[in-house]
Coordinates of C-alpha atoms in Angstrom, one line a residue:
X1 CA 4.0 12.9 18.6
X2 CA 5.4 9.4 18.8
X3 CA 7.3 7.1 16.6
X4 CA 4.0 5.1 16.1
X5 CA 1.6 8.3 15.7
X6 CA 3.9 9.6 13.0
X7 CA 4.1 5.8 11.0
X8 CA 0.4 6.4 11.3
X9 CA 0.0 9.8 9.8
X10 CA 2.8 8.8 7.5
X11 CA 0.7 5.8 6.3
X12 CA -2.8 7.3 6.4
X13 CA -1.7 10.3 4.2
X14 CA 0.1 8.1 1.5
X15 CA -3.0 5.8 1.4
X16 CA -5.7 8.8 0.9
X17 CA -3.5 10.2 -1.9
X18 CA -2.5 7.2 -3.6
X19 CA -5.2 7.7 -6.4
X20 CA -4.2 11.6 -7.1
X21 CA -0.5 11.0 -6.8
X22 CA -0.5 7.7 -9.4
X23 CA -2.4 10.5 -11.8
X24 CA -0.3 13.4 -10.1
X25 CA 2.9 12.1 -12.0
X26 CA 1.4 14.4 -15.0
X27 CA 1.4 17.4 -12.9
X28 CA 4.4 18.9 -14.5
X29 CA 5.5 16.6 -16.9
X30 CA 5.6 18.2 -20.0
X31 CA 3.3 16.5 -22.9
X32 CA 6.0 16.4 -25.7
X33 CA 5.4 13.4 -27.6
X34 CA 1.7 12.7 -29.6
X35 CA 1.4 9.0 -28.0
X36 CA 1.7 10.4 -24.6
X37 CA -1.8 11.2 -24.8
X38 CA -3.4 8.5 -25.7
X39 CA -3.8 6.9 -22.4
X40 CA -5.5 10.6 -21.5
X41 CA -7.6 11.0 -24.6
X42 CA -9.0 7.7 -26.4
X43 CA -10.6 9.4 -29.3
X44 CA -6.3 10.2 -30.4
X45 CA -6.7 6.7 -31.7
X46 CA -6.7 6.3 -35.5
X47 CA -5.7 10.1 -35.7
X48 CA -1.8 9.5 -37.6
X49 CA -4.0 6.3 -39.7
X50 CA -1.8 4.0 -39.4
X51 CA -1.5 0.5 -37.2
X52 CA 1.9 1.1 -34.6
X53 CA 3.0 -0.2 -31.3
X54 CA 5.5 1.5 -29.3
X55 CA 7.5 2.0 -25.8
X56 CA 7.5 5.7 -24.2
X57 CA 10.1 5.7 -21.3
X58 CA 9.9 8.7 -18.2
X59 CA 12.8 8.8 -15.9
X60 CA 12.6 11.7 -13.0
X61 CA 15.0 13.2 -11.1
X62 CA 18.0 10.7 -11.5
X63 CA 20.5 10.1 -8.8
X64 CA 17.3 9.9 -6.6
X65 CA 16.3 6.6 -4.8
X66 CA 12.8 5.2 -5.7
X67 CA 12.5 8.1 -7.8
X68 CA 9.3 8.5 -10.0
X69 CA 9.6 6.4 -13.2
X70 CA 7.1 5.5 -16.3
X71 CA 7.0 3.1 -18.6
X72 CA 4.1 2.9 -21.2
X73 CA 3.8 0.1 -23.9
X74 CA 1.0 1.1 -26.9
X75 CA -0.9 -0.3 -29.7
X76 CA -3.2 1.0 -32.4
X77 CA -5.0 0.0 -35.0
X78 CA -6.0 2.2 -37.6
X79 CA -8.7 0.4 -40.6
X80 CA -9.3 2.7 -43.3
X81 CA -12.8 1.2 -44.6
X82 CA -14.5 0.1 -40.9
X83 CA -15.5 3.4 -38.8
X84 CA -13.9 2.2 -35.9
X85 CA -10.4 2.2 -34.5
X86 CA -9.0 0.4 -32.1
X87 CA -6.3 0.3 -29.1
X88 CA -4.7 -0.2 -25.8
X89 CA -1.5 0.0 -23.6
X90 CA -0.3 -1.1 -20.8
X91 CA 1.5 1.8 -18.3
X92 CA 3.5 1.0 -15.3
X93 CA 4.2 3.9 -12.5
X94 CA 6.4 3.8 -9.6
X95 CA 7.0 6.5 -7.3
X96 CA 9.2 5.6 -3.6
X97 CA 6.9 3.8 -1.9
X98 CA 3.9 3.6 -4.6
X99 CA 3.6 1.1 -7.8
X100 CA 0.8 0.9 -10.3
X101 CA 0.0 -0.6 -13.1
X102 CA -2.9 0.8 -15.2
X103 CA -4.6 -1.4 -18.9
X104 CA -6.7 0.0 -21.1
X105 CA -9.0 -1.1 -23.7
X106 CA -9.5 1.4 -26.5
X107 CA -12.4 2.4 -29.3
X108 CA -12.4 5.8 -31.1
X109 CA -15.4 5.9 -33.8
X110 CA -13.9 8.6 -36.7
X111 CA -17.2 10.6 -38.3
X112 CA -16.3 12.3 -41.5
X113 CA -18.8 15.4 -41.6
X114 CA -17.6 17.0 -44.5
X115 CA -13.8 17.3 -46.4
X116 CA -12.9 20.3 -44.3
X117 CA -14.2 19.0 -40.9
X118 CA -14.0 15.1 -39.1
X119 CA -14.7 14.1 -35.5
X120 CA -13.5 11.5 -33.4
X121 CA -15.3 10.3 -30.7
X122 CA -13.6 7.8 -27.9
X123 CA -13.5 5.7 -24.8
X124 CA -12.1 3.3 -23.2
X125 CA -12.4 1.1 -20.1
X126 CA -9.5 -0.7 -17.8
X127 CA -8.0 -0.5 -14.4
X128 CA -5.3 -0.2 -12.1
X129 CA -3.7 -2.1 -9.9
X130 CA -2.0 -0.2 -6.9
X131 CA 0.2 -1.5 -3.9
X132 CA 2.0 0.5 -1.0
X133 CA 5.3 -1.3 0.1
X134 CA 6.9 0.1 2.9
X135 CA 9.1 -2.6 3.3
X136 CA 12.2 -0.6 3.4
X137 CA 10.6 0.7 6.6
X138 CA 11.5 -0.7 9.9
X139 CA 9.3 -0.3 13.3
X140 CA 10.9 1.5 16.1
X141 CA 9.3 -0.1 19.1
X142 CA 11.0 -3.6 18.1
X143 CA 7.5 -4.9 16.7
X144 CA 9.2 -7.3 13.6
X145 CA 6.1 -7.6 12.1
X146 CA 4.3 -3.9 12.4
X147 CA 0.4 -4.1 10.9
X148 CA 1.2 -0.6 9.5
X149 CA 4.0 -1.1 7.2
X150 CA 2.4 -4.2 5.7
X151 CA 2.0 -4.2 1.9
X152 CA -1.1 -2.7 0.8
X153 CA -2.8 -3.4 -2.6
X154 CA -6.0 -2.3 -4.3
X155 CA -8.0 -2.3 -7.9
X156 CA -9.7 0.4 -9.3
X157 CA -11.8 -0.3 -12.3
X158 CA -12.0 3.2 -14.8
X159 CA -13.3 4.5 -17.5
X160 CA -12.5 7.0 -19.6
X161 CA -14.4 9.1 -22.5
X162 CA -13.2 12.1 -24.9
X163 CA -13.4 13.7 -28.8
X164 CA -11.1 15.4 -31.0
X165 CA -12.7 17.6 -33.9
X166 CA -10.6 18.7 -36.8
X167 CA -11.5 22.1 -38.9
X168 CA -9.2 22.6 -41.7
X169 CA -6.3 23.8 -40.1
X170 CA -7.5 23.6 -36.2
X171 CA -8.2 20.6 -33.8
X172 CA -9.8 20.9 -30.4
X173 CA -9.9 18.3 -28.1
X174 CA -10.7 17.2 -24.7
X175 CA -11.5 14.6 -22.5
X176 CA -12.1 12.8 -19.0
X177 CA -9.7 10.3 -18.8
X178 CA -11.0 8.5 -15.0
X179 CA -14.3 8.8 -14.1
X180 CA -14.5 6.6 -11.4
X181 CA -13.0 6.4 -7.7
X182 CA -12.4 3.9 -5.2
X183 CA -12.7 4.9 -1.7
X184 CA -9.3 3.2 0.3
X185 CA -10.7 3.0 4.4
X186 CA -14.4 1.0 3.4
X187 CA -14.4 -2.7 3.8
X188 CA -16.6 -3.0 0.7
X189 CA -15.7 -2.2 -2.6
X190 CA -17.6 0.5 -3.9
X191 CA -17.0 2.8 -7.1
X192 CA -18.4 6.2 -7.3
X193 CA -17.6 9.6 -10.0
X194 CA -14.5 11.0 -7.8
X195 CA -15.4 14.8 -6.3
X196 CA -12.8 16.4 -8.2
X197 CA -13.2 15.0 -12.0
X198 CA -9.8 14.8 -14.0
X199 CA -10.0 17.0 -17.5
X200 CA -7.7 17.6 -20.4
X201 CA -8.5 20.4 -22.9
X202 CA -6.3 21.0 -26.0
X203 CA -6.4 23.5 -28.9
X204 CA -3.6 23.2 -32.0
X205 CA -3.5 25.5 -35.0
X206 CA -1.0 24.2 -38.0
X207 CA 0.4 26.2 -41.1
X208 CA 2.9 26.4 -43.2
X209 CA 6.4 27.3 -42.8
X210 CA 8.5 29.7 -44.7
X211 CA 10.5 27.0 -46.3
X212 CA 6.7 26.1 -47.8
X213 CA 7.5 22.2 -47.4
X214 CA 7.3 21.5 -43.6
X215 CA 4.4 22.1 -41.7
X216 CA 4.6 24.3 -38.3
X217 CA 2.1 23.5 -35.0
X218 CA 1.5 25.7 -31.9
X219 CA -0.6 23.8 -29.1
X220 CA -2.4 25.3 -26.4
X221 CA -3.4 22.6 -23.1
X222 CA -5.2 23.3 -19.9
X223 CA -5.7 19.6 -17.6
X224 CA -6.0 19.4 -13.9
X225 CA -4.3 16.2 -14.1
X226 CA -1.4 17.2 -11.1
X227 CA -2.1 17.3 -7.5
X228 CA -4.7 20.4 -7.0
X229 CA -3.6 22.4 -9.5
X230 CA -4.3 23.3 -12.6
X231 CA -1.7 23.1 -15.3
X232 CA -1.1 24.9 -18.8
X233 CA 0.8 24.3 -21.3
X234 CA 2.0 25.6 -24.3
X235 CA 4.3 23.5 -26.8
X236 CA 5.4 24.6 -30.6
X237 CA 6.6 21.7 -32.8
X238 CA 8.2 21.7 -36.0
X239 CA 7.3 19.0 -39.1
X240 CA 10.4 17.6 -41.5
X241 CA 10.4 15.4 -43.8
X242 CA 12.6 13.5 -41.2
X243 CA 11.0 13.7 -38.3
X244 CA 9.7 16.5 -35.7
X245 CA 11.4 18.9 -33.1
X246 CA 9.5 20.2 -30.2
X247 CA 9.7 23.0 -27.6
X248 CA 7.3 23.3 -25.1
X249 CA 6.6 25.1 -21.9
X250 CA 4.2 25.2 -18.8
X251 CA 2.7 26.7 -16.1
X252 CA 4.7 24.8 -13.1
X253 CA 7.7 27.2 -14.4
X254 CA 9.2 23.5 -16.6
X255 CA 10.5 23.6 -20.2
X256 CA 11.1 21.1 -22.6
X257 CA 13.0 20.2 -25.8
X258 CA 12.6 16.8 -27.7
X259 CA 12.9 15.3 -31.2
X260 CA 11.2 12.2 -33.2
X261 CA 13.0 11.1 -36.4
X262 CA 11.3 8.5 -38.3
X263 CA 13.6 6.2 -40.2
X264 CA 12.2 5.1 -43.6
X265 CA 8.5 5.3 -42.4
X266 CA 9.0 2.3 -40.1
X267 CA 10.7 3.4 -37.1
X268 CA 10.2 6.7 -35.4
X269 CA 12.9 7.0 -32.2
X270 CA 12.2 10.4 -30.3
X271 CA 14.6 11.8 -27.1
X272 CA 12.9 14.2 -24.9
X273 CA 14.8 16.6 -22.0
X274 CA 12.7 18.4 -19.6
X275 CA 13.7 20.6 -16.8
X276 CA 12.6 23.3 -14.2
X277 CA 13.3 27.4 -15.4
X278 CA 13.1 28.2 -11.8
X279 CA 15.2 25.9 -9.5
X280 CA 14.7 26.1 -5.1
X281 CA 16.9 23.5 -4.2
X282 CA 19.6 21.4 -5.1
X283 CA 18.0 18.7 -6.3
X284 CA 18.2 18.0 -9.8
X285 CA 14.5 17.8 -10.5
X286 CA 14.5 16.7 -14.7
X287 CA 13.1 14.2 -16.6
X288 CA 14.8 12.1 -19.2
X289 CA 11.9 10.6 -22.1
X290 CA 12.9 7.7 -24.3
X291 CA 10.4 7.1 -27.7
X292 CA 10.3 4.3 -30.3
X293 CA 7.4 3.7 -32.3
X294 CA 7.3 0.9 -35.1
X295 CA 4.7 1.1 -38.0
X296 CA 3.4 -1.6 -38.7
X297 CA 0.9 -0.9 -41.2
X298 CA 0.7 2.8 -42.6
X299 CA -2.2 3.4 -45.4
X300 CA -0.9 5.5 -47.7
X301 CA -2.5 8.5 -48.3
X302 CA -2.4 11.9 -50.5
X303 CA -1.4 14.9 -48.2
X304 CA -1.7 18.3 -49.8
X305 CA 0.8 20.6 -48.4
X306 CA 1.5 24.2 -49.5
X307 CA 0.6 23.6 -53.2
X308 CA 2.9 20.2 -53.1
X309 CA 1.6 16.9 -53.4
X310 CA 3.4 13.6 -52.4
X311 CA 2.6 10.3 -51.0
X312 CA 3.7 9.4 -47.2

């Protein structure tokens, strides 16, 4: 094959997979902090009831050029009397030769069906811009200008629905964060419900500690949101009065450790370190997570935990 015939393959393959692989970047990044699923599931807004905008900050595999990198800027609004919430973020992806930037506009509708049981229902609806720059690239036939190296860019409207139910001391929720697809080779834009529809399941029990004052969480998720596979994932997280610890684990053989400490109620700052159990090369394949969350309107509210009541 020559140098043109690969460029060719090379380009053709990176433009077929360019929607899977801007979603791919979840394939085995560990879901450590609450707000990192927000932009999967819109019914998590109005779930902590309070209003907060934030920064969430993914790093990959440093030392590596062009190496995969997230950044993801939140908002939600939480209104204790209307029986709607509100959000949206804004969630830039790059990835060697890939960049996209995704929006979303957010609704979740909270129905209280008794004291012991509430459901959330969400969607939202937004896009993302994608481009292909292979202009660190250079044609080997002496061509200055090669047609196949040029910048290629691309919209893809989405939409996005889910729920979260709460039973006493068990939540379940799922969703299906991108229901529609663009197809890259046709001339006309056209939208259509993609072949192989992105999920995300979750299922968290919460109790009590020993210490009878913090609260203890064990989450079980299964999403196909990686390349092909499926993913699952199990994470335990621990409840202060200063914050939370977490230590999670998942099915692409990755574990993770993180904290989030709240300062005074109005600043939460969380760290996150993830890396592979199993390494095959020599590459040093973790993933550095940066977290700061302001509240800017938290409605007080009576939590009863373990026979103790306070106000937080």
């Amino acid at each position: 094959m020559n140098a043109n015939k690969q460029i060719l393959v090379l380009y053709c393959i990176a433009l077929i997979g360019l929607p899977s692989l801007c979603v791919g970047q979840e394939e085995d990044l560990l879901l450590i902090f609450p707000k990192q699923l927000q932009w999967i599931n819109p019914a998590s807004i109005g779930l902590e009831k309070e209003t907060n905008l934030g920064l969430l900050i993914n790093s990959k595999w440093l030392g590596i050029k062009d190496a995969p990198k997230q950044q993801t800027l939140f908002y939600e609004s939480f209104s204790g009397k209307k029986n709607i919430n509100f959000g949206g973020l804004i969630r830039n992806q790059s990835r060697f030769a890939e960049n996209s930037i995704q929006f979303f506009g957010q609704f979740s509708f909270p129905i209280k069906l008794n004291s012991f049981v509430e459901l959330h229902l969400g969607i939202h609806g937004g896009g993302e811009f994608s481009e292909l720059n292979f202009d660190y690239l250079h044609s080997v036939d002496g061509v200055i200008i090669d047609p196949l190296l040029q910048k290629q860019t691309h919209f893809t409207p989405n939409l996005g629905v889910g729920f979260h139910l709460k039973i006493s001391n068990y939540s379940i929720q799922g969703s299906f964060p991108k229901l529609l697809e663009r197809f890259a080779f046709q001339k006309i834009f056209q939208l259509s419900i993609p072949n192989r529809l992105y999920f995300f399941s979750e299922v968290e029990w919460s109790q009590k500690s020993i210490l009878k004052s913090n609260l203890l969480k064990v989450t079980l998720q299964y999403h196909n949101l990686g390349i092909n596979k499926n993913t699952a994932q199990v994470k335990a997280s621990h409840i202060f009065r200063f914050g939370e610890i977490y230590l999670g684990i998942n099915s692409k053989k990755n574990m993770g450790i993180g904290f989030l400490f709240d300062t005074k109620k109005i600043l939460s700052i969380g760290y996150a370190f993830q890396f592979p159990i199993a390494v095959s090369s020599d590459l040093k394949l973790n993933n550095h997570s940066i977290y700061l969350q302001f509240n800017i309107k938290k409605i007080a509210q009576k939590i009863q935990i373990y026979d103790k009541t306070y106000v937080s």
